[in-house]
Amino acid sequence: MVVFGSTGTAGQGAIQACLAEPGVSEVRSITRRPLGISHPKLREVSWSDFANLGGIAHHFKGADSCLFCLGTSVRNVKGEAPYREIHVTYALAAARTLLAESPDASFVYLSGSGTKRTSSMMWARVKAEAEDRLAELKLARLANVRPAGILPMQPTGATRWLLAPLLKMVPPLGIRSIDLGRAMLRVGLDRSWRGSRTLENKDLKALIQEA
């Protein structure tokens, strides 16, 4: 299992889900900074240039799936170009490397609720572009997951006092990070389908309930 974005809100849930899953023998985390955790199944692969993965391509060989959880808020970047680099360029680099090294593996892309090419919101248009361009690669299995709000594993501040209670009262507003990770892992390990599929927040929660 290859995981990108392991230090982020979604990625932390994905890492924990993978480490807890008996069917996953090894988790290869492609990261710029240490995760700060230790586990017999965890292998950290330190790399800084996510647009060029040739130097670590061998870490993709033999992988069942790649969970691409890398991402950031539009508040953390200056304009559309850097946002596109993270969500489109890096995603395509990871998908192409996976396709070259493990052509039958699944690629699970962290998109977002509201993703649409014609949206008035820049982030939604960029993620829609990423979904479209990933589909053009003809991966064995491509899953675009579109969670709403993501509750961190250890929420603090307004997230703890606002989002957590809201999710209990209105579940469609989001999903817990660990549940998102479990859903991404489940769809990534599922070999009963081929092609591409899109899972909205309700679909992700349904996957967990079925487990």
PDB file of C-alpha atoms in Angstrom:
ATOM      1  CA  MET A   1       0.000   0.000   0.000  1.00  0.00           C
ATOM      2  CA  VAL A   2       1.342   3.416  -1.007  1.00  0.00           C
ATOM      3  CA  VAL A   3       0.032   6.497   0.798  1.00  0.00           C
ATOM      4  CA  PHE A   4       0.544  10.189  -0.016  1.00  0.00           C
ATOM      5  CA  GLY A   5      -0.336  12.995   2.383  1.00  0.00           C
ATOM      6  CA  SER A   6       0.164  10.913   5.515  1.00  0.00           C
ATOM      7  CA  THR A   7       0.658  13.929   7.793  1.00  0.00           C
ATOM      8  CA  GLY A   8      -2.605  15.622   6.763  1.00  0.00           C
ATOM      9  CA  THR A   9      -6.079  15.212   8.209  1.00  0.00           C
ATOM     10  CA  ALA A  10      -7.223  12.607   5.674  1.00  0.00           C
ATOM     11  CA  GLY A  11      -3.829  10.950   5.396  1.00  0.00           C
ATOM     12  CA  GLN A  12      -3.551  10.292   9.110  1.00  0.00           C
ATOM     13  CA  GLY A  13      -6.815   8.394   8.990  1.00  0.00           C
ATOM     14  CA  ALA A  14      -5.628   6.447   5.950  1.00  0.00           C
ATOM     15  CA  ILE A  15      -2.356   5.482   7.627  1.00  0.00           C
ATOM     16  CA  GLN A  16      -4.104   4.288  10.787  1.00  0.00           C
ATOM     17  CA  ALA A  17      -6.644   2.320   8.747  1.00  0.00           C
ATOM     18  CA  CYS A  18      -3.894   0.640   6.728  1.00  0.00           C
ATOM     19  CA  LEU A  19      -1.804  -0.236   9.771  1.00  0.00           C
ATOM     20  CA  ALA A  20      -4.834  -1.772  11.493  1.00  0.00           C
ATOM     21  CA  GLU A  21      -5.882  -3.835   8.468  1.00  0.00           C
ATOM     22  CA  PRO A  22      -4.594  -7.453   8.667  1.00  0.00           C
ATOM     23  CA  GLY A  23      -4.762  -7.744   4.867  1.00  0.00           C
ATOM     24  CA  VAL A  24      -2.167  -4.988   4.419  1.00  0.00           C
ATOM     25  CA  SER A  25       1.353  -6.321   4.877  1.00  0.00           C
ATOM     26  CA  GLU A  26       3.273  -3.088   4.270  1.00  0.00           C
ATOM     27  CA  VAL A  27       2.451   0.617   4.178  1.00  0.00           C
ATOM     28  CA  ARG A  28       4.791   2.842   2.183  1.00  0.00           C
ATOM     29  CA  SER A  29       4.296   6.469   3.140  1.00  0.00           C
ATOM     30  CA  ILE A  30       5.716   8.939   0.621  1.00  0.00           C
ATOM     31  CA  THR A  31       6.396  12.006   2.734  1.00  0.00           C
ATOM     32  CA  ARG A  32       8.474  15.144   3.067  1.00  0.00           C
ATOM     33  CA  ARG A  33       8.653  15.045   6.838  1.00  0.00           C
ATOM     34  CA  PRO A  34       8.695  12.271   9.455  1.00  0.00           C
ATOM     35  CA  LEU A  35       5.337  10.965  10.632  1.00  0.00           C
ATOM     36  CA  GLY A  36       6.438  10.652  14.222  1.00  0.00           C
ATOM     37  CA  ILE A  37       5.012   7.157  14.614  1.00  0.00           C
ATOM     38  CA  SER A  38       6.526   3.682  14.540  1.00  0.00           C
ATOM     39  CA  HIS A  39       4.960   0.438  13.370  1.00  0.00           C
ATOM     40  CA  PRO A  40       6.358  -2.854  12.007  1.00  0.00           C
ATOM     41  CA  LYS A  41       4.346  -2.470   8.775  1.00  0.00           C
ATOM     42  CA  LEU A  42       5.234   1.181   8.187  1.00  0.00           C
ATOM     43  CA  ARG A  43       7.981   2.210   5.783  1.00  0.00           C
ATOM     44  CA  GLU A  44       8.584   5.941   5.411  1.00  0.00           C
ATOM     45  CA  VAL A  45       9.939   7.058   2.043  1.00  0.00           C
ATOM     46  CA  SER A  46      11.382  10.556   2.308  1.00  0.00           C
ATOM     47  CA  TRP A  47      11.026  12.539  -0.920  1.00  0.00           C
ATOM     48  CA  SER A  48      10.655  16.246  -1.679  1.00  0.00           C
ATOM     49  CA  ASP A  49       9.815  16.474  -5.403  1.00  0.00           C
ATOM     50  CA  PHE A  50       6.322  15.028  -5.783  1.00  0.00           C
ATOM     51  CA  ALA A  51       6.175  16.109  -9.419  1.00  0.00           C
ATOM     52  CA  ASN A  52       9.084  13.800 -10.281  1.00  0.00           C
ATOM     53  CA  LEU A  53       8.946  10.381  -8.645  1.00  0.00           C
ATOM     54  CA  GLY A  54      11.406   8.496 -10.820  1.00  0.00           C
ATOM     55  CA  GLY A  55      13.929   8.224  -8.011  1.00  0.00           C
ATOM     56  CA  ILE A  56      11.486   6.347  -5.790  1.00  0.00           C
ATOM     57  CA  ALA A  57       9.498   4.511  -8.474  1.00  0.00           C
ATOM     58  CA  HIS A  58      10.644   1.142  -7.125  1.00  0.00           C
ATOM     59  CA  HIS A  59       8.610   1.767  -3.976  1.00  0.00           C
ATOM     60  CA  PHE A  60       5.449   1.524  -6.105  1.00  0.00           C
ATOM     61  CA  LYS A  61       6.290  -1.965  -7.364  1.00  0.00           C
ATOM     62  CA  GLY A  62       4.082  -4.705  -5.975  1.00  0.00           C
ATOM     63  CA  ALA A  63       1.589  -2.267  -4.473  1.00  0.00           C
ATOM     64  CA  ASP A  64      -2.097  -3.199  -4.347  1.00  0.00           C
ATOM     65  CA  SER A  65      -3.231   0.401  -4.201  1.00  0.00           C
ATOM     66  CA  CYS A  66      -2.194   4.018  -3.823  1.00  0.00           C
ATOM     67  CA  LEU A  67      -4.220   6.233  -1.500  1.00  0.00           C
ATOM     68  CA  PHE A  68      -3.570   9.791  -2.644  1.00  0.00           C
ATOM     69  CA  CYS A  69      -4.541  11.946   0.347  1.00  0.00           C
ATOM     70  CA  LEU A  70      -2.216  14.822  -0.440  1.00  0.00           C
ATOM     71  CA  GLY A  71      -3.934  18.187  -0.466  1.00  0.00           C
ATOM     72  CA  THR A  72      -4.268  21.612   1.073  1.00  0.00           C
ATOM     73  CA  SER A  73      -6.819  24.359   1.614  1.00  0.00           C
ATOM     74  CA  VAL A  74      -7.025  27.265  -0.817  1.00  0.00           C
ATOM     75  CA  ARG A  75      -6.249  29.426   2.217  1.00  0.00           C
ATOM     76  CA  ASN A  76      -2.754  27.968   2.374  1.00  0.00           C
ATOM     77  CA  VAL A  77      -1.653  28.751  -1.186  1.00  0.00           C
ATOM     78  CA  LYS A  78      -1.232  31.932  -3.208  1.00  0.00           C
ATOM     79  CA  GLY A  79      -3.397  31.496  -6.254  1.00  0.00           C
ATOM     80  CA  GLU A  80      -4.530  28.753  -8.577  1.00  0.00           C
ATOM     81  CA  ALA A  81      -1.126  27.645  -9.948  1.00  0.00           C
ATOM     82  CA  PRO A  82       0.273  26.220  -6.691  1.00  0.00           C
ATOM     83  CA  TYR A  83      -3.089  24.682  -5.856  1.00  0.00           C
ATOM     84  CA  ARG A  84      -3.173  22.953  -9.244  1.00  0.00           C
ATOM     85  CA  GLU A  85       0.396  21.712  -8.790  1.00  0.00           C
ATOM     86  CA  ILE A  86      -0.532  19.924  -5.576  1.00  0.00           C
ATOM     87  CA  HIS A  87      -3.891  18.500  -6.618  1.00  0.00           C
ATOM     88  CA  VAL A  88      -3.309  17.839 -10.313  1.00  0.00           C
ATOM     89  CA  THR A  89       0.417  17.647 -11.100  1.00  0.00           C
ATOM     90  CA  TYR A  90       1.356  15.626  -8.035  1.00  0.00           C
ATOM     91  CA  ALA A  91      -1.644  13.323  -8.389  1.00  0.00           C
ATOM     92  CA  LEU A  92      -0.842  12.614 -12.042  1.00  0.00           C
ATOM     93  CA  ALA A  93       2.805  11.915 -11.209  1.00  0.00           C
ATOM     94  CA  ALA A  94       1.785   9.413  -8.544  1.00  0.00           C
ATOM     95  CA  ALA A  95      -0.800   7.751 -10.787  1.00  0.00           C
ATOM     96  CA  ARG A  96       1.590   7.432 -13.737  1.00  0.00           C
ATOM     97  CA  THR A  97       4.276   5.930 -11.517  1.00  0.00           C
ATOM     98  CA  LEU A  98       1.806   3.461 -10.042  1.00  0.00           C
ATOM     99  CA  LEU A  99       0.588   2.495 -13.513  1.00  0.00           C
ATOM    100  CA  ALA A 100       4.154   1.885 -14.698  1.00  0.00           C
ATOM    101  CA  GLU A 101       5.264  -0.134 -11.682  1.00  0.00           C
ATOM    102  CA  SER A 102       2.026  -1.893 -10.651  1.00  0.00           C
ATOM    103  CA  PRO A 103      -0.379  -1.734 -13.609  1.00  0.00           C
ATOM    104  CA  ASP A 104      -3.156  -3.699 -11.881  1.00  0.00           C
ATOM    105  CA  ALA A 105      -3.167  -1.550  -8.741  1.00  0.00           C
ATOM    106  CA  SER A 106      -5.952   0.822  -7.697  1.00  0.00           C
ATOM    107  CA  PHE A 107      -5.545   4.578  -7.405  1.00  0.00           C
ATOM    108  CA  VAL A 108      -7.778   6.304  -4.868  1.00  0.00           C
ATOM    109  CA  TYR A 109      -7.859  10.081  -5.235  1.00  0.00           C
ATOM    110  CA  LEU A 110      -8.981  12.402  -2.457  1.00  0.00           C
ATOM    111  CA  SER A 111     -11.288  14.881  -4.180  1.00  0.00           C
ATOM    112  CA  GLY A 112     -14.056  16.772  -2.409  1.00  0.00           C
ATOM    113  CA  SER A 113     -17.793  17.246  -2.145  1.00  0.00           C
ATOM    114  CA  GLY A 114     -18.945  19.810  -4.689  1.00  0.00           C
ATOM    115  CA  THR A 115     -16.232  19.050  -7.229  1.00  0.00           C
ATOM    116  CA  LYS A 116     -17.421  20.292 -10.615  1.00  0.00           C
ATOM    117  CA  ARG A 117     -15.800  21.660 -13.787  1.00  0.00           C
ATOM    118  CA  THR A 118     -18.286  24.535 -14.005  1.00  0.00           C
ATOM    119  CA  SER A 119     -18.157  25.507 -10.338  1.00  0.00           C
ATOM    120  CA  SER A 120     -17.601  29.123  -9.340  1.00  0.00           C
ATOM    121  CA  MET A 121     -15.075  27.868  -6.766  1.00  0.00           C
ATOM    122  CA  MET A 122     -11.508  27.458  -7.974  1.00  0.00           C
ATOM    123  CA  TRP A 123     -10.752  24.402  -5.847  1.00  0.00           C
ATOM    124  CA  ALA A 124     -13.785  22.539  -7.201  1.00  0.00           C
ATOM    125  CA  ARG A 125     -12.772  23.211 -10.813  1.00  0.00           C
ATOM    126  CA  VAL A 126      -9.181  22.127 -10.196  1.00  0.00           C
ATOM    127  CA  LYS A 127     -10.171  18.876  -8.510  1.00  0.00           C
ATOM    128  CA  ALA A 128     -12.615  18.181 -11.337  1.00  0.00           C
ATOM    129  CA  GLU A 129      -9.739  18.671 -13.764  1.00  0.00           C
ATOM    130  CA  ALA A 130      -7.670  16.211 -11.750  1.00  0.00           C
ATOM    131  CA  GLU A 131     -10.459  13.622 -11.846  1.00  0.00           C
ATOM    132  CA  ASP A 132     -10.778  14.013 -15.626  1.00  0.00           C
ATOM    133  CA  ARG A 133      -7.056  13.804 -16.307  1.00  0.00           C
ATOM    134  CA  LEU A 134      -6.622  10.798 -14.042  1.00  0.00           C
ATOM    135  CA  ALA A 135      -9.414   9.053 -15.969  1.00  0.00           C
ATOM    136  CA  GLU A 136      -7.475   9.604 -19.198  1.00  0.00           C
ATOM    137  CA  LEU A 137      -4.630   7.452 -17.859  1.00  0.00           C
ATOM    138  CA  LYS A 138      -6.840   4.341 -18.066  1.00  0.00           C
ATOM    139  CA  LEU A 139      -5.795   3.007 -14.686  1.00  0.00           C
ATOM    140  CA  ALA A 140      -7.007  -0.467 -13.774  1.00  0.00           C
ATOM    141  CA  ARG A 141      -9.164   1.075 -11.048  1.00  0.00           C
ATOM    142  CA  LEU A 142      -9.605   4.771 -10.282  1.00  0.00           C
ATOM    143  CA  ALA A 143     -11.775   5.864  -7.360  1.00  0.00           C
ATOM    144  CA  ASN A 144     -12.470   9.532  -6.752  1.00  0.00           C
ATOM    145  CA  VAL A 145     -13.626  10.010  -3.172  1.00  0.00           C
ATOM    146  CA  ARG A 146     -15.546  13.179  -2.332  1.00  0.00           C
ATOM    147  CA  PRO A 147     -15.919  13.657   1.414  1.00  0.00           C
ATOM    148  CA  ALA A 148     -17.622  16.713   2.851  1.00  0.00           C
ATOM    149  CA  GLY A 149     -16.089  18.047   6.080  1.00  0.00           C
ATOM    150  CA  ILE A 150     -13.342  15.827   7.498  1.00  0.00           C
ATOM    151  CA  LEU A 151     -13.132  15.551  11.280  1.00  0.00           C
ATOM    152  CA  PRO A 152      -9.478  15.121  12.375  1.00  0.00           C
ATOM    153  CA  MET A 153      -8.528  12.187  14.555  1.00  0.00           C
ATOM    154  CA  GLN A 154      -7.693  14.617  17.371  1.00  0.00           C
ATOM    155  CA  PRO A 155      -9.819  17.725  16.754  1.00  0.00           C
ATOM    156  CA  THR A 156      -8.904  20.962  18.473  1.00  0.00           C
ATOM    157  CA  GLY A 157     -10.307  24.481  18.715  1.00  0.00           C
ATOM    158  CA  ALA A 158     -13.341  25.300  16.592  1.00  0.00           C
ATOM    159  CA  THR A 159     -13.161  21.922  14.858  1.00  0.00           C
ATOM    160  CA  ARG A 160     -13.616  20.163  18.197  1.00  0.00           C
ATOM    161  CA  TRP A 161     -16.361  22.421  19.505  1.00  0.00           C
ATOM    162  CA  LEU A 162     -18.208  23.051  16.235  1.00  0.00           C
ATOM    163  CA  LEU A 163     -17.636  20.391  13.580  1.00  0.00           C
ATOM    164  CA  ALA A 164     -17.624  17.372  15.905  1.00  0.00           C
ATOM    165  CA  PRO A 165     -21.055  18.159  17.456  1.00  0.00           C
ATOM    166  CA  LEU A 166     -22.462  19.112  14.040  1.00  0.00           C
ATOM    167  CA  LEU A 167     -21.460  15.770  12.555  1.00  0.00           C
ATOM    168  CA  LYS A 168     -23.275  13.975  15.340  1.00  0.00           C
ATOM    169  CA  MET A 169     -26.442  15.971  14.710  1.00  0.00           C
ATOM    170  CA  VAL A 170     -26.170  16.168  10.905  1.00  0.00           C
ATOM    171  CA  PRO A 171     -24.032  13.228   9.664  1.00  0.00           C
ATOM    172  CA  PRO A 172     -24.162  14.238   5.941  1.00  0.00           C
ATOM    173  CA  LEU A 173     -22.029  17.289   6.751  1.00  0.00           C
ATOM    174  CA  GLY A 174     -18.870  15.228   6.922  1.00  0.00           C
ATOM    175  CA  ILE A 175     -16.965  12.130   7.950  1.00  0.00           C
ATOM    176  CA  ARG A 176     -14.380  11.200  10.552  1.00  0.00           C
ATOM    177  CA  SER A 177     -10.810  10.980   9.305  1.00  0.00           C
ATOM    178  CA  ILE A 178     -10.442   7.351  10.384  1.00  0.00           C
ATOM    179  CA  ASP A 179     -13.706   6.404   8.652  1.00  0.00           C
ATOM    180  CA  LEU A 180     -12.579   8.138   5.476  1.00  0.00           C
ATOM    181  CA  GLY A 181      -9.321   6.208   5.665  1.00  0.00           C
ATOM    182  CA  ARG A 182     -11.165   2.926   6.130  1.00  0.00           C
ATOM    183  CA  ALA A 183     -13.429   3.664   3.176  1.00  0.00           C
ATOM    184  CA  MET A 184     -10.506   4.598   0.922  1.00  0.00           C
ATOM    185  CA  LEU A 185      -8.670   1.460   1.966  1.00  0.00           C
ATOM    186  CA  ARG A 186     -11.692  -0.746   1.366  1.00  0.00           C
ATOM    187  CA  VAL A 187     -12.317   0.553  -2.144  1.00  0.00           C
ATOM    188  CA  GLY A 188      -8.591   0.390  -2.882  1.00  0.00           C
ATOM    189  CA  LEU A 189      -8.352  -3.282  -1.936  1.00  0.00           C
ATOM    190  CA  ASP A 190     -11.570  -4.287  -3.714  1.00  0.00           C
ATOM    191  CA  ARG A 191     -10.760  -6.219  -6.896  1.00  0.00           C
ATOM    192  CA  SER A 192     -14.376  -6.801  -7.935  1.00  0.00           C
ATOM    193  CA  TRP A 193     -14.510  -3.737 -10.177  1.00  0.00           C
ATOM    194  CA  ARG A 194     -12.508  -2.055 -12.918  1.00  0.00           C
ATOM    195  CA  GLY A 195     -12.520   1.360 -14.566  1.00  0.00           C
ATOM    196  CA  SER A 196     -13.424   4.464 -12.609  1.00  0.00           C
ATOM    197  CA  ARG A 197     -15.973   5.342  -9.977  1.00  0.00           C
ATOM    198  CA  THR A 198     -16.874   8.326  -7.808  1.00  0.00           C
ATOM    199  CA  LEU A 199     -17.913   8.039  -4.179  1.00  0.00           C
ATOM    200  CA  GLU A 200     -19.672  10.911  -2.436  1.00  0.00           C
ATOM    201  CA  ASN A 201     -19.758  11.396   1.329  1.00  0.00           C
ATOM    202  CA  LYS A 202     -22.833   9.164   1.767  1.00  0.00           C
ATOM    203  CA  ASP A 203     -21.206   6.405  -0.315  1.00  0.00           C
ATOM    204  CA  LEU A 204     -18.070   6.496   1.814  1.00  0.00           C
ATOM    205  CA  LYS A 205     -20.111   6.152   4.999  1.00  0.00           C
ATOM    206  CA  ALA A 206     -22.086   3.300   3.480  1.00  0.00           C
ATOM    207  CA  LEU A 207     -18.847   1.420   2.811  1.00  0.00           C
ATOM    208  CA  ILE A 208     -17.944   1.618   6.496  1.00  0.00           C
ATOM    209  CA  GLN A 209     -21.391   0.497   7.598  1.00  0.00           C
ATOM    210  CA  GLU A 210     -21.168  -2.532   5.318  1.00  0.00           C
ATOM    211  CA  ALA A 211     -17.807  -3.592   6.748  1.00  0.00           C
TER     212      ALA A 211
END
